PDB file of C-alpha atoms in Angstrom:
ATOM      1  CA  MET A 166      -0.033  -0.321   0.039  1.00  0.00           C
ATOM      2  CA  GLY A 167       1.340   3.072  -0.862  1.00  0.00           C
ATOM      3  CA  ASN A 168       2.496   6.299   1.166  1.00  0.00           C
ATOM      4  CA  GLU A 169      -0.535   8.483   0.102  1.00  0.00           C
ATOM      5  CA  ILE A 170      -3.275   5.661   0.617  1.00  0.00           C
ATOM      6  CA  LEU A 171      -2.176   5.134   3.932  1.00  0.00           C
ATOM      7  CA  PHE A 172      -1.866   8.561   4.613  1.00  0.00           C
ATOM      8  CA  LEU A 173      -5.649   9.273   3.550  1.00  0.00           C
ATOM      9  CA  ALA A 174      -6.687   6.007   5.674  1.00  0.00           C
ATOM     10  CA  ILE A 175      -5.105   7.487   8.556  1.00  0.00           C
ATOM     11  CA  SER A 176      -7.073  11.092   8.029  1.00  0.00           C
ATOM     12  CA  ILE A 177     -10.401   9.339   7.051  1.00  0.00           C
ATOM     13  CA  LEU A 178     -10.325   6.695   9.982  1.00  0.00           C
ATOM     14  CA  GLY A 179      -9.037   9.487  12.325  1.00  0.00           C
ATOM     15  CA  ALA A 180     -11.599  11.670  11.902  1.00  0.00           C
ATOM     16  CA  ALA A 181     -14.099   9.420  12.242  1.00  0.00           C
ATOM     17  CA  PHE A 182     -12.928   8.231  15.217  1.00  0.00           C
ATOM     18  CA  ILE A 183     -13.052  11.813  16.766  1.00  0.00           C
ATOM     19  CA  ILE A 184     -16.604  12.137  15.717  1.00  0.00           C
ATOM     20  CA  PHE A 185     -17.539   8.916  17.533  1.00  0.00           C
ATOM     21  CA  SER A 186     -15.650  10.138  20.413  1.00  0.00           C
ATOM     22  CA  LEU A 187     -17.807  13.228  20.219  1.00  0.00           C
ATOM     23  CA  ARG A 188     -21.117  10.974  20.996  1.00  0.00           C
ATOM     24  CA  LEU A 189     -19.353   9.528  23.984  1.00  0.00           C
ATOM     25  CA  GLY A 190     -18.635  13.118  25.562  1.00  0.00           C
ATOM     26  CA  LYS A 191     -15.902  15.405  26.176  1.00  0.00           C
ATOM     27  CA  GLU A 192     -13.690  12.616  28.075  1.00  0.00           C
ATOM     28  CA  ALA A 193     -13.648  10.645  24.838  1.00  0.00           C
ATOM     29  CA  LEU A 194     -12.536  13.606  23.084  1.00  0.00           C
ATOM     30  CA  PHE A 195      -9.522  14.473  25.484  1.00  0.00           C
ATOM     31  CA  ILE A 196      -8.529  10.887  24.705  1.00  0.00           C
ATOM     32  CA  ALA A 197      -8.547  11.100  21.281  1.00  0.00           C
ATOM     33  CA  LEU A 198      -6.520  14.390  21.470  1.00  0.00           C
ATOM     34  CA  VAL A 199      -3.997  12.602  24.071  1.00  0.00           C
ATOM     35  CA  THR A 200      -3.752   9.414  21.419  1.00  0.00           C
ATOM     36  CA  ASN A 201      -3.141  11.809  18.543  1.00  0.00           C
ATOM     37  CA  LEU A 202      -0.233  14.012  20.049  1.00  0.00           C
ATOM     38  CA  ILE A 203       1.565  10.650  21.847  1.00  0.00           C
ATOM     39  CA  LEU A 204       1.217   9.064  17.873  1.00  0.00           C
ATOM     40  CA  VAL A 205       2.986  12.416  16.882  1.00  0.00           C
ATOM     41  CA  SER A 206       5.761  11.839  19.366  1.00  0.00           C
ATOM     42  CA  ALA A 207       6.143   7.734  18.181  1.00  0.00           C
ATOM     43  CA  VAL A 208       6.388   8.470  14.946  1.00  0.00           C
ATOM     44  CA  GLY A 209       7.852  12.106  14.378  1.00  0.00           C
ATOM     45  CA  SER A 210      11.331  11.001  13.561  1.00  0.00           C
ATOM     46  CA  GLU A 211      10.254   9.134  10.736  1.00  0.00           C
ATOM     47  CA  LEU A 212      10.669  10.823   7.612  1.00  0.00           C
ATOM     48  CA  ILE A 213       8.451   9.495   4.603  1.00  0.00           C
ATOM     49  CA  SER A 214       7.967  10.105   0.919  1.00  0.00           C
ATOM     50  CA  LEU A 215       4.570  11.815  -0.213  1.00  0.00           C
ATOM     51  CA  LEU A 216       3.889  12.115  -4.117  1.00  0.00           C
ATOM     52  CA  GLY A 217       8.060  12.200  -4.720  1.00  0.00           C
ATOM     53  CA  VAL A 218       8.598  14.614  -1.542  1.00  0.00           C
ATOM     54  CA  VAL A 219       9.749  14.276   1.671  1.00  0.00           C
ATOM     55  CA  THR A 220       7.645  15.161   4.998  1.00  0.00           C
ATOM     56  CA  ASN A 221       7.089  13.835   8.506  1.00  0.00           C
ATOM     57  CA  ALA A 222       5.167  10.635   9.603  1.00  0.00           C
ATOM     58  CA  GLY A 223       3.381  12.390  12.225  1.00  0.00           C
ATOM     59  CA  ASN A 224       1.939  15.058  10.189  1.00  0.00           C
ATOM     60  CA  ALA A 225      -1.862  13.624   9.762  1.00  0.00           C
ATOM     61  CA  PHE A 226      -1.725  12.642  13.634  1.00  0.00           C
ATOM     62  CA  TYR A 227      -1.180  16.308  14.642  1.00  0.00           C
ATOM     63  CA  GLY A 228      -3.801  17.408  11.845  1.00  0.00           C
ATOM     64  CA  LEU A 229      -6.147  15.144  13.922  1.00  0.00           C
ATOM     65  CA  ALA A 230      -5.284  16.537  17.142  1.00  0.00           C
ATOM     66  CA  ILE A 231      -6.200  19.902  16.194  1.00  0.00           C
ATOM     67  CA  PHE A 232      -9.475  18.743  14.758  1.00  0.00           C
ATOM     68  CA  SER A 233     -10.229  17.352  17.988  1.00  0.00           C
ATOM     69  CA  LEU A 234      -9.948  21.139  19.328  1.00  0.00           C
ATOM     70  CA  ALA A 235     -11.668  22.154  16.884  1.00  0.00           C
ATOM     71  CA  ILE A 236     -14.694  19.589  17.905  1.00  0.00           C
ATOM     72  CA  LEU A 237     -14.527  20.902  21.493  1.00  0.00           C
ATOM     73  CA  VAL A 238     -14.495  24.378  21.087  1.00  0.00           C
ATOM     74  CA  GLU A 239     -17.405  24.103  18.496  1.00  0.00           C
ATOM     75  CA  PHE A 240     -19.761  21.683  20.871  1.00  0.00           C
ATOM     76  CA  TYR A 241     -18.101  22.659  23.926  1.00  0.00           C
ATOM     77  CA  ASN A 242     -16.312  26.086  24.850  1.00  0.00           C
ATOM     78  CA  LYS A 243     -12.987  27.770  24.996  1.00  0.00           C
ATOM     79  CA  LYS A 244     -12.534  27.089  28.212  1.00  0.00           C
ATOM     80  CA  THR A 245     -12.755  23.153  27.735  1.00  0.00           C
ATOM     81  CA  ALA A 246     -10.314  23.259  24.574  1.00  0.00           C
ATOM     82  CA  LEU A 247      -7.849  25.011  26.523  1.00  0.00           C
ATOM     83  CA  ARG A 248      -8.097  22.696  29.469  1.00  0.00           C
ATOM     84  CA  ALA A 249      -7.682  19.850  26.717  1.00  0.00           C
ATOM     85  CA  VAL A 250      -4.645  21.310  25.637  1.00  0.00           C
ATOM     86  CA  TRP A 251      -3.137  21.014  28.864  1.00  0.00           C
ATOM     87  CA  VAL A 252      -4.129  17.471  29.449  1.00  0.00           C
ATOM     88  CA  GLY A 253      -2.758  16.575  26.120  1.00  0.00           C
ATOM     89  CA  CYS A 254       0.644  18.222  27.262  1.00  0.00           C
ATOM     90  CA  ILE A 255       0.762  16.188  30.292  1.00  0.00           C
ATOM     91  CA  GLY A 256      -0.312  12.755  28.373  1.00  0.00           C
ATOM     92  CA  VAL A 257       2.607  13.490  26.250  1.00  0.00           C
ATOM     93  CA  VAL A 258       5.031  14.170  28.974  1.00  0.00           C
ATOM     94  CA  SER A 259       4.050  11.363  30.824  1.00  0.00           C
ATOM     95  CA  PHE A 260       4.176   9.228  27.911  1.00  0.00           C
ATOM     96  CA  ILE A 261       7.755  10.199  27.193  1.00  0.00           C
ATOM     97  CA  ALA A 262       9.267  10.294  30.617  1.00  0.00           C
ATOM     98  CA  MET A 263       8.160   6.734  31.037  1.00  0.00           C
ATOM     99  CA  THR A 264       9.292   5.344  27.924  1.00  0.00           C
ATOM    100  CA  GLN A 265      12.793   6.533  28.869  1.00  0.00           C
ATOM    101  CA  PHE A 266      12.801   4.763  32.125  1.00  0.00           C
ATOM    102  CA  SER A 267      11.256   1.707  30.761  1.00  0.00           C
ATOM    103  CA  ILE A 268      14.418   1.379  28.086  1.00  0.00           C
ATOM    104  CA  GLN A 269      16.897   1.441  30.808  1.00  0.00           C
ATOM    105  CA  PHE A 270      15.734  -2.304  31.972  1.00  0.00           C
ATOM    106  CA  VAL A 271      18.187  -5.020  31.758  1.00  0.00           C
ATOM    107  CA  HIS A 272      17.134  -6.823  28.379  1.00  0.00           C
ATOM    108  CA  SER A 273      16.117 -10.210  28.986  1.00  0.00           C
ATOM    109  CA  PRO A 274      17.578 -13.011  26.350  1.00  0.00           C
ATOM    110  CA  PHE A 275      14.386 -14.616  26.004  1.00  0.00           C
ATOM    111  CA  SER A 276      12.820 -11.437  24.784  1.00  0.00           C
ATOM    112  CA  GLN A 277      11.947 -11.559  20.979  1.00  0.00           C
ATOM    113  CA  VAL A 278      12.169  -7.932  20.487  1.00  0.00           C
ATOM    114  CA  PRO A 279      15.872  -6.914  19.891  1.00  0.00           C
ATOM    115  CA  LEU A 280      16.965  -4.133  22.092  1.00  0.00           C
ATOM    116  CA  GLU A 281      18.459  -2.265  19.412  1.00  0.00           C
ATOM    117  CA  SER A 282      15.021  -1.701  17.984  1.00  0.00           C
ATOM    118  CA  ILE A 283      13.659  -0.461  21.224  1.00  0.00           C
ATOM    119  CA  ASP A 284      16.059   1.911  21.536  1.00  0.00           C
ATOM    120  CA  PHE A 285      16.194   3.308  18.006  1.00  0.00           C
ATOM    121  CA  VAL A 286      12.891   4.123  18.434  1.00  0.00           C
ATOM    122  CA  PHE A 287      12.496   5.466  21.962  1.00  0.00           C
ATOM    123  CA  ARG A 288      16.076   7.262  22.451  1.00  0.00           C
ATOM    124  CA  LYS A 289      15.084   9.388  19.672  1.00  0.00           C
ATOM    125  CA  MET A 290      12.008  10.692  20.936  1.00  0.00           C
ATOM    126  CA  PRO A 291      12.895  13.229  23.679  1.00  0.00           C
ATOM    127  CA  ARG A 292      14.010  15.741  20.766  1.00  0.00           C
ATOM    128  CA  ILE A 293      11.036  14.869  18.890  1.00  0.00           C
ATOM    129  CA  ALA A 294       8.860  15.327  21.860  1.00  0.00           C
ATOM    130  CA  VAL A 295      10.206  18.838  22.888  1.00  0.00           C
ATOM    131  CA  ALA A 296      10.081  20.130  19.397  1.00  0.00           C
ATOM    132  CA  SER A 297       6.039  18.774  19.234  1.00  0.00           C
ATOM    133  CA  LEU A 298       5.198  20.009  22.672  1.00  0.00           C
ATOM    134  CA  LEU A 299       6.759  23.357  21.888  1.00  0.00           C
ATOM    135  CA  ALA A 300       4.922  23.763  18.819  1.00  0.00           C
ATOM    136  CA  TYR A 301       1.445  22.051  19.860  1.00  0.00           C
ATOM    137  CA  LEU A 302       1.296  24.150  23.273  1.00  0.00           C
ATOM    138  CA  VAL A 303       2.225  27.721  20.579  1.00  0.00           C
ATOM    139  CA  SER A 304      -0.113  26.565  17.450  1.00  0.00           C
ATOM    140  CA  ALA A 305      -3.104  25.258  19.590  1.00  0.00           C
ATOM    141  CA  HIS A 306      -3.506  28.286  21.722  1.00  0.00           C
ATOM    142  CA  CYS A 307      -3.507  30.087  18.435  1.00  0.00           C
ATOM    143  CA  PHE A 308      -6.040  28.143  17.025  1.00  0.00           C
ATOM    144  CA  ILE A 309      -8.383  28.307  19.940  1.00  0.00           C
ATOM    145  CA  TRP A 310      -8.006  32.123  20.161  1.00  0.00           C
ATOM    146  CA  LEU A 311      -8.569  32.382  16.333  1.00  0.00           C
ATOM    147  CA  TYR A 312     -11.387  29.720  16.233  1.00  0.00           C
ATOM    148  CA  ASP A 313     -13.211  31.477  19.052  1.00  0.00           C
ATOM    149  CA  VAL A 314     -12.973  34.694  17.262  1.00  0.00           C
ATOM    150  CA  PHE A 315     -14.438  33.298  14.044  1.00  0.00           C
ATOM    151  CA  ARG A 316     -17.240  31.603  15.624  1.00  0.00           C
ATOM    152  CA  GLN A 317     -18.258  34.776  17.594  1.00  0.00           C
ATOM    153  CA  LYS A 318     -17.988  36.638  13.869  1.00  0.00           C
ATOM    154  CA  LEU A 319     -19.220  33.452  11.589  1.00  0.00           C
ATOM    155  CA  ARG A 320     -22.151  32.125  13.741  1.00  0.00           C
ATOM    156  CA  GLY A 321     -24.062  28.833  13.077  1.00  0.00           C
ATOM    157  CA  PHE A 322     -24.062  25.845  10.498  1.00  0.00           C
ATOM    158  CA  ARG A 323     -23.304  27.203   6.909  1.00  0.00           C
ATOM    159  CA  TRP A 324     -20.020  28.639   8.454  1.00  0.00           C
ATOM    160  CA  ALA A 325     -18.668  25.744   9.996  1.00  0.00           C
ATOM    161  CA  GLY A 326     -15.901  24.574   7.823  1.00  0.00           C
ATOM    162  CA  VAL A 327     -14.845  28.518   6.827  1.00  0.00           C
ATOM    163  CA  ARG A 328     -14.342  28.819  10.690  1.00  0.00           C
ATOM    164  CA  TYR A 329     -12.650  25.434  11.047  1.00  0.00           C
ATOM    165  CA  LEU A 330     -10.267  25.948   7.843  1.00  0.00           C
ATOM    166  CA  GLY A 331      -9.375  29.628   8.648  1.00  0.00           C
ATOM    167  CA  SER A 332      -8.198  28.735  12.647  1.00  0.00           C
ATOM    168  CA  ALA A 333      -6.271  25.664  11.179  1.00  0.00           C
ATOM    169  CA  VAL A 334      -4.411  27.204   8.480  1.00  0.00           C
ATOM    170  CA  MET A 335      -3.030  29.723  10.822  1.00  0.00           C
ATOM    171  CA  ALA A 336      -2.497  27.370  13.400  1.00  0.00           C
ATOM    172  CA  GLN A 337      -0.638  24.714  11.300  1.00  0.00           C
ATOM    173  CA  LEU A 338       1.809  27.173   9.605  1.00  0.00           C
ATOM    174  CA  ILE A 339       2.847  28.249  13.372  1.00  0.00           C
ATOM    175  CA  ASP A 340       3.128  24.390  13.863  1.00  0.00           C
ATOM    176  CA  SER A 341       5.044  23.198  11.124  1.00  0.00           C
ATOM    177  CA  VAL A 342       7.659  26.260  11.491  1.00  0.00           C
ATOM    178  CA  LEU A 343       8.281  25.532  15.102  1.00  0.00           C
ATOM    179  CA  PHE A 344       8.156  21.792  14.797  1.00  0.00           C
ATOM    180  CA  PHE A 345      10.193  21.149  12.206  1.00  0.00           C
ATOM    181  CA  PHE A 346      12.971  23.796  13.234  1.00  0.00           C
ATOM    182  CA  VAL A 347      13.339  22.742  16.547  1.00  0.00           C
ATOM    183  CA  ALA A 348      13.065  18.873  15.528  1.00  0.00           C
ATOM    184  CA  PHE A 349      15.352  18.621  12.483  1.00  0.00           C
ATOM    185  CA  TRP A 350      17.590  21.867  12.513  1.00  0.00           C
ATOM    186  CA  GLY A 351      21.234  20.438  11.970  1.00  0.00           C
ATOM    187  CA  LEU A 352      20.068  17.102  11.545  1.00  0.00           C
ATOM    188  CA  VAL A 353      19.255  17.362   7.844  1.00  0.00           C
ATOM    189  CA  PRO A 354      20.423  19.711   5.219  1.00  0.00           C
ATOM    190  CA  ASP A 355      19.067  23.150   5.166  1.00  0.00           C
ATOM    191  CA  ALA A 356      17.130  22.459   1.630  1.00  0.00           C
ATOM    192  CA  LEU A 357      16.110  19.117   3.015  1.00  0.00           C
ATOM    193  CA  LEU A 358      14.623  21.245   6.392  1.00  0.00           C
ATOM    194  CA  LEU A 359      12.745  23.498   4.209  1.00  0.00           C
ATOM    195  CA  GLU A 360      11.294  20.987   1.849  1.00  0.00           C
ATOM    196  CA  VAL A 361       9.881  18.534   4.920  1.00  0.00           C
ATOM    197  CA  MET A 362       8.428  21.912   6.776  1.00  0.00           C
ATOM    198  CA  SER A 363       6.676  22.850   3.259  1.00  0.00           C
ATOM    199  CA  VAL A 364       5.299  19.820   2.785  1.00  0.00           C
ATOM    200  CA  GLY A 365       4.413  18.940   6.467  1.00  0.00           C
ATOM    201  CA  PHE A 366       2.121  22.235   6.236  1.00  0.00           C
ATOM    202  CA  VAL A 367       0.689  21.402   2.879  1.00  0.00           C
ATOM    203  CA  SER A 368       0.005  17.512   4.510  1.00  0.00           C
ATOM    204  CA  LYS A 369      -1.953  19.014   7.198  1.00  0.00           C
ATOM    205  CA  ILE A 370      -3.824  21.568   5.604  1.00  0.00           C
ATOM    206  CA  VAL A 371      -5.040  18.463   3.212  1.00  0.00           C
ATOM    207  CA  VAL A 372      -5.750  16.666   6.558  1.00  0.00           C
ATOM    208  CA  ALA A 373      -8.127  19.781   7.773  1.00  0.00           C
ATOM    209  CA  ILE A 374      -9.665  19.771   4.142  1.00  0.00           C
ATOM    210  CA  ILE A 375     -10.477  15.817   4.963  1.00  0.00           C
ATOM    211  CA  SER A 376     -12.240  16.699   8.430  1.00  0.00           C
ATOM    212  CA  VAL A 377     -14.217  19.437   7.003  1.00  0.00           C
ATOM    213  CA  PRO A 378     -17.290  16.782   5.802  1.00  0.00           C
ATOM    214  CA  PHE A 379     -16.767  15.172   9.104  1.00  0.00           C
ATOM    215  CA  PHE A 380     -16.879  18.577  10.954  1.00  0.00           C
ATOM    216  CA  TYR A 381     -20.196  19.134   9.438  1.00  0.00           C
ATOM    217  CA  TRP A 382     -21.275  15.813  10.044  1.00  0.00           C
ATOM    218  CA  ALA A 383     -20.772  16.303  13.458  1.00  0.00           C
ATOM    219  CA  TRP A 384     -23.231  18.585  13.957  1.00  0.00           C
ATOM    220  CA  ARG A 385     -25.766  15.974  12.515  1.00  0.00           C
ATOM    221  CA  PHE A 386     -24.662  13.314  14.205  1.00  0.00           C
ATOM    222  CA  SER A 387     -24.460  14.881  17.716  1.00  0.00           C
ATOM    223  CA  ALA A 388     -28.011  15.805  17.505  1.00  0.00           C
ATOM    224  CA  GLY A 389     -30.153  14.403  20.317  1.00  0.00           C
ATOM    225  CA  GLY A 390     -26.754  14.759  22.086  1.00  0.00           C
ATOM    226  CA  VAL A 391     -24.268  17.325  22.796  1.00  0.00           C
ATOM    227  CA  THR A 392     -25.675  20.911  21.072  1.00  0.00           C
ATOM    228  CA  PRO A 393     -23.110  22.620  19.213  1.00  0.00           C
ATOM    229  CA  HIS A 394     -21.954  26.112  21.697  1.00  0.00           C
ATOM    230  CA  ALA A 395     -22.241  28.358  18.476  1.00  0.00           C
ATOM    231  CA  LEU A 396     -25.978  27.800  19.022  1.00  0.00           C
ATOM    232  CA  LEU A 397     -25.768  29.588  22.160  1.00  0.00           C
ATOM    233  CA  LEU A 398     -24.240  32.557  20.332  1.00  0.00           C
ATOM    234  CA  GLY A 399     -27.163  33.527  18.032  1.00  0.00           C
ATOM    235  CA  LYS A 400     -29.189  31.260  15.584  1.00  0.00           C
ATOM    236  CA  HIS A 401     -28.010  30.110  12.385  1.00  0.00           C
TER     237      HIS A 401
END
C-alpha cells in the first residue's frame, strides 16, 4: 500500500473516530487528542515520501489533534478546549518520561524484541517530543483563540467549515515552522529541512480539508446529544 493511500486512510479513519468520540462526551475527545499527540511523538522522527517529496510521518496525527480541539471549541467552549491542551501536554510528557525509564531495563535474553529496535525508536523521542510540545502549545493556543473569534463573527452551521479551515491554516503554519525547525535543525541539510517543513504544512492542511465533511457531520451526528456551543451565541 502506497504512502499516499495510508496517509488518506489515517486521516479519514482518525476523523471518523473523533466524531464517534464526540458522541461519548468530552472525556472521549480528550483521549482522542492525547492519543494523536502521543502518535506524533512516537513516529515524529520518521521521514516519509509523499508524492515524491519528503515529509514527517506524524503530520496526519497532528492534523487530527487540531481537529479534536476544533470539535471541543465548537461543541463545548473555549475553556474546555484550553483545558484539553494541557491534558494533552501532560499525557505526552508522561508517555515520554515513562518510555525513557523503561528503556533502561536490563534486557532479557528471552525477549523476542531486539534491544536495538527499542532504543532506535525511543532514544530519538525526547527531541521530537520537545519540538512537538513546544509547537503544539503555541499553535493550539493560537488555534483556539482564532477559532473562538471566528465562531463569534461567523455563527451557525453554514460557516462551520470556514471557521475551522481559517483557524487551522494559521495554526498549522505556526506549528510547522516551530516543530520542524526545533526537531530537525542541524540533523538534515537546510534544503531538505525547508522541503520537509513545506510539505508538512501542506499535508496538515490536506488533513484539515479531509476533516471538513466530518466537521459538518458532527452537527448532524450529535443531534439529540451535545448541542454545538455556537448555537448559544446566536441562531444559524
